[in-house]
Amino acid sequence: MHKYISIFCCLFCCLFARAQNISKDSLTVLSNSFKRDNPVGIERVRRLNVLAGQYMKMYIDTGLIYANQAKVLAEELRDTPGLAKALFNITLYYENKPDYSKALEYALQAITQYEYLNDHKGLAETFGEISMVYKNFAGEKITEDYLAKGIEYSKKGFNEAVLAKDTFLMVLNLNVAGITYRDWGKKDGKDFYYDSAFNCFTRAIQLA
């Protein structure tokens, strides 16, 4: 069982790494296009958020600069979708820094905005990140309260992904639940959670 769990984890890590990959040339094209077009208003917020999300994959400090610019402008314009996305991007920054307390703080702010918008996709994506934050909080001590919170949020994320009819986010949340259950299974007397991890991964593969 442990062998198959490891194979599934490697598979999903490769799939998500490829899905999120971006080259330096692509970032340069995006940045130059933004400077050339010099968009204003809500369109500027949208473009700043795109830049923030892409730069988070390679140069997170630059990504944070764009995300903060998007946040400030979105607040000025009362652009709730733009503000929600900026808060989500800032979450990614602190998750990768890592500063998990800050990541959770901004993620919960993003959730408030997405709930106001009734944005199922935004909620699914952000709940998935919160789940990962709690998994990381659990750390090497495998703190069960944090793992339980992680599972709770991954389930919320999956349910929102179903409402959004977004298979990618369904798979993402199942994957986060799977690796959380896998970690839980490492704790003495809790190896039955490997079965739960296996079920999450097999269900995700069926969807994918």
Coordinates of C-alpha atoms in Angstrom, one line a residue:
M1 CA 0.0 0.0 0.0
H2 CA 2.8 2.5 1.0
K3 CA 4.5 1.8 -2.4
Y4 CA 1.3 2.7 -4.3
I5 CA 0.8 5.8 -2.2
S6 CA 4.3 7.0 -3.0
I7 CA 3.7 6.4 -6.7
F8 CA 0.5 8.4 -6.7
C9 CA 2.1 11.3 -4.8
C10 CA 5.0 11.4 -7.4
L11 CA 2.4 11.3 -10.2
F12 CA 0.4 14.2 -8.9
C13 CA 3.5 16.3 -8.1
C14 CA 4.7 15.9 -11.7
L15 CA 1.2 16.7 -13.1
F16 CA 0.7 19.9 -11.1
A17 CA 4.3 21.0 -11.6
R18 CA 3.8 20.7 -15.4
A19 CA 0.4 22.5 -15.2
Q20 CA 1.9 25.4 -13.3
N21 CA 5.2 25.7 -15.2
I22 CA 6.2 29.0 -16.9
S23 CA 9.4 30.1 -18.5
K24 CA 11.4 33.3 -18.0
D25 CA 10.7 34.3 -21.5
S26 CA 6.9 34.1 -20.9
L27 CA 7.3 36.3 -17.8
T28 CA 9.2 38.8 -19.9
V29 CA 6.5 38.9 -22.6
L30 CA 3.8 39.3 -20.0
S31 CA 5.7 42.1 -18.2
N32 CA 6.5 44.0 -21.5
S33 CA 2.9 43.7 -22.7
F34 CA 1.6 45.2 -19.4
K35 CA 4.1 48.1 -19.6
R36 CA 3.2 48.7 -23.3
D37 CA -0.6 48.6 -22.8
N38 CA -0.5 50.5 -19.5
P39 CA -4.1 49.4 -18.7
V40 CA -6.2 51.4 -16.2
G41 CA -9.1 50.7 -13.9
I42 CA -10.4 47.2 -13.3
E43 CA -8.5 46.0 -16.4
R44 CA -5.3 47.0 -14.7
V45 CA -6.3 45.1 -11.6
R46 CA -6.9 42.0 -13.7
R47 CA -3.6 42.3 -15.5
L48 CA -1.7 42.9 -12.2
N49 CA -3.3 39.7 -10.8
V50 CA -2.2 37.7 -13.8
L51 CA 1.3 39.0 -13.4
A52 CA 1.3 38.2 -9.7
G53 CA 0.0 34.7 -10.2
Q54 CA 2.6 33.9 -12.9
Y55 CA 5.6 35.5 -11.0
M56 CA 4.6 33.5 -7.9
K57 CA 5.8 30.4 -9.8
M58 CA 9.3 31.6 -10.2
Y59 CA 10.1 35.0 -8.5
I60 CA 7.8 35.2 -5.5
D61 CA 9.0 38.6 -4.3
T62 CA 8.2 40.2 -7.6
G63 CA 4.8 38.4 -7.5
L64 CA 4.1 39.9 -4.1
I65 CA 4.8 43.4 -5.5
Y66 CA 2.2 42.9 -8.3
A67 CA -0.3 41.3 -5.9
N68 CA 0.0 44.2 -3.4
Q69 CA -0.5 46.7 -6.3
A70 CA -3.6 44.8 -7.4
K71 CA -4.9 44.7 -3.8
V72 CA -4.5 48.5 -3.3
L73 CA -6.1 49.4 -6.6
A74 CA -9.0 46.9 -6.2
E75 CA -9.8 48.4 -2.8
E76 CA -9.8 51.9 -4.3
L77 CA -12.1 50.7 -7.1
R78 CA -14.2 48.5 -4.9
D79 CA -13.4 45.7 -7.3
T80 CA -14.4 42.6 -5.2
P81 CA -13.3 39.9 -7.7
G82 CA -9.9 41.7 -8.2
L83 CA -9.5 42.0 -4.4
A84 CA -10.3 38.4 -3.9
K85 CA -7.7 37.3 -6.4
A86 CA -5.1 39.6 -5.1
L87 CA -5.6 38.2 -1.6
F88 CA -5.3 34.7 -3.0
N89 CA -2.0 35.6 -4.7
I90 CA -0.7 37.1 -1.4
T91 CA -1.7 33.8 0.2
L92 CA 0.5 32.0 -2.3
Y93 CA 3.4 34.2 -1.4
Y94 CA 3.3 33.6 2.3
E95 CA 2.7 29.9 1.7
N96 CA 5.9 29.7 -0.3
K97 CA 8.0 32.0 1.9
P98 CA 7.0 30.1 4.2
D99 CA 4.9 32.0 6.8
Y100 CA 1.9 29.8 7.3
S101 CA 0.2 32.1 9.8
K102 CA 0.2 35.0 7.3
A103 CA -0.8 32.6 4.5
L104 CA -3.9 31.6 6.6
E105 CA -4.7 35.2 7.4
Y106 CA -4.8 36.3 3.8
A107 CA -6.6 33.1 2.6
L108 CA -9.4 33.7 5.1
Q109 CA -9.7 37.2 3.8
A110 CA -10.0 35.9 0.3
I111 CA -12.6 33.4 1.4
T112 CA -14.8 36.3 2.7
Q113 CA -14.6 38.0 -0.7
Y114 CA -15.3 34.8 -2.7
E115 CA -18.3 34.0 -0.4
Y116 CA -19.7 37.4 -1.0
L117 CA -19.3 36.8 -4.8
N118 CA -20.7 33.2 -4.5
D119 CA -17.6 32.3 -6.6
H120 CA -17.4 28.5 -6.3
K121 CA -14.2 28.2 -8.3
G122 CA -12.4 30.8 -6.2
L123 CA -13.6 29.1 -3.0
A124 CA -12.5 25.7 -4.2
E125 CA -9.0 27.0 -5.0
T126 CA -8.6 28.9 -1.8
F127 CA -10.0 26.1 0.4
G128 CA -7.4 23.8 -1.2
E129 CA -4.6 26.2 -0.2
I130 CA -6.0 26.5 3.3
S131 CA -6.0 22.7 3.5
M132 CA -2.3 22.7 2.4
V133 CA -1.5 25.3 5.0
Y134 CA -2.9 23.2 7.8
K135 CA -1.0 20.2 6.5
N136 CA 2.2 22.2 6.7
F137 CA 1.2 23.5 10.2
A138 CA 1.1 19.8 11.3
G139 CA 4.7 19.4 10.2
E140 CA 7.0 16.7 11.4
K141 CA 5.1 16.4 14.7
I142 CA 2.1 15.3 12.7
T143 CA -0.2 17.4 14.9
E144 CA -3.6 15.7 14.4
D145 CA -5.8 18.7 15.1
Y146 CA -4.1 20.5 12.2
L147 CA -4.4 17.5 9.9
A148 CA -8.1 17.2 10.7
K149 CA -8.6 20.9 9.8
G150 CA -6.7 20.2 6.6
I151 CA -9.1 17.4 5.7
E152 CA -12.1 19.6 6.6
Y153 CA -11.0 22.3 4.2
S154 CA -10.1 19.9 1.4
K155 CA -13.6 18.5 1.6
K156 CA -15.0 22.0 1.4
G157 CA -12.8 22.7 -1.5
F158 CA -13.9 19.6 -3.3
N159 CA -17.6 20.4 -2.8
E160 CA -17.1 23.9 -4.2
A161 CA -15.2 22.5 -7.2
V162 CA -18.2 20.2 -7.8
L163 CA -20.5 23.2 -7.8
A164 CA -18.1 25.0 -10.1
K165 CA -17.9 21.9 -12.4
D166 CA -14.1 22.2 -12.3
T167 CA -12.5 18.8 -12.6
F168 CA -9.0 20.2 -12.1
L169 CA -9.9 21.7 -8.7
M170 CA -11.7 18.5 -7.7
V171 CA -8.5 16.6 -8.4
L172 CA -6.4 19.2 -6.6
N173 CA -8.5 19.0 -3.4
L174 CA -8.5 15.2 -3.5
N175 CA -4.7 15.3 -3.9
V176 CA -4.3 17.6 -0.9
A177 CA -6.6 15.3 1.1
G178 CA -4.5 12.3 0.0
I179 CA -1.2 13.7 1.0
T180 CA -2.7 14.8 4.3
Y181 CA -4.1 11.4 5.1
R182 CA -0.7 9.9 4.0
D183 CA 1.1 12.1 6.6
W184 CA -1.5 11.1 9.2
G185 CA -0.8 7.4 8.5
K186 CA 2.8 7.9 9.5
K187 CA 1.7 8.5 13.1
D188 CA 1.9 5.4 15.4
G189 CA -1.3 3.5 15.4
K190 CA -2.8 5.5 12.6
D191 CA -1.6 3.6 9.6
F192 CA -5.3 2.9 8.6
Y193 CA -5.2 6.5 7.2
Y194 CA -3.1 5.1 4.3
D195 CA -6.3 3.5 3.1
S196 CA -8.0 6.9 3.1
A197 CA -5.1 8.4 1.2
F198 CA -5.2 5.6 -1.4
N199 CA -9.0 6.2 -1.9
C200 CA -8.4 9.9 -2.5
F201 CA -5.7 9.3 -5.0
T202 CA -7.6 6.6 -6.9
R203 CA -10.7 8.8 -7.0
A204 CA -8.7 11.7 -8.3
I205 CA -7.1 9.5 -11.1
Q206 CA -10.6 8.4 -12.1
L207 CA -11.6 12.1 -12.5
A208 CA -8.4 13.0 -14.2

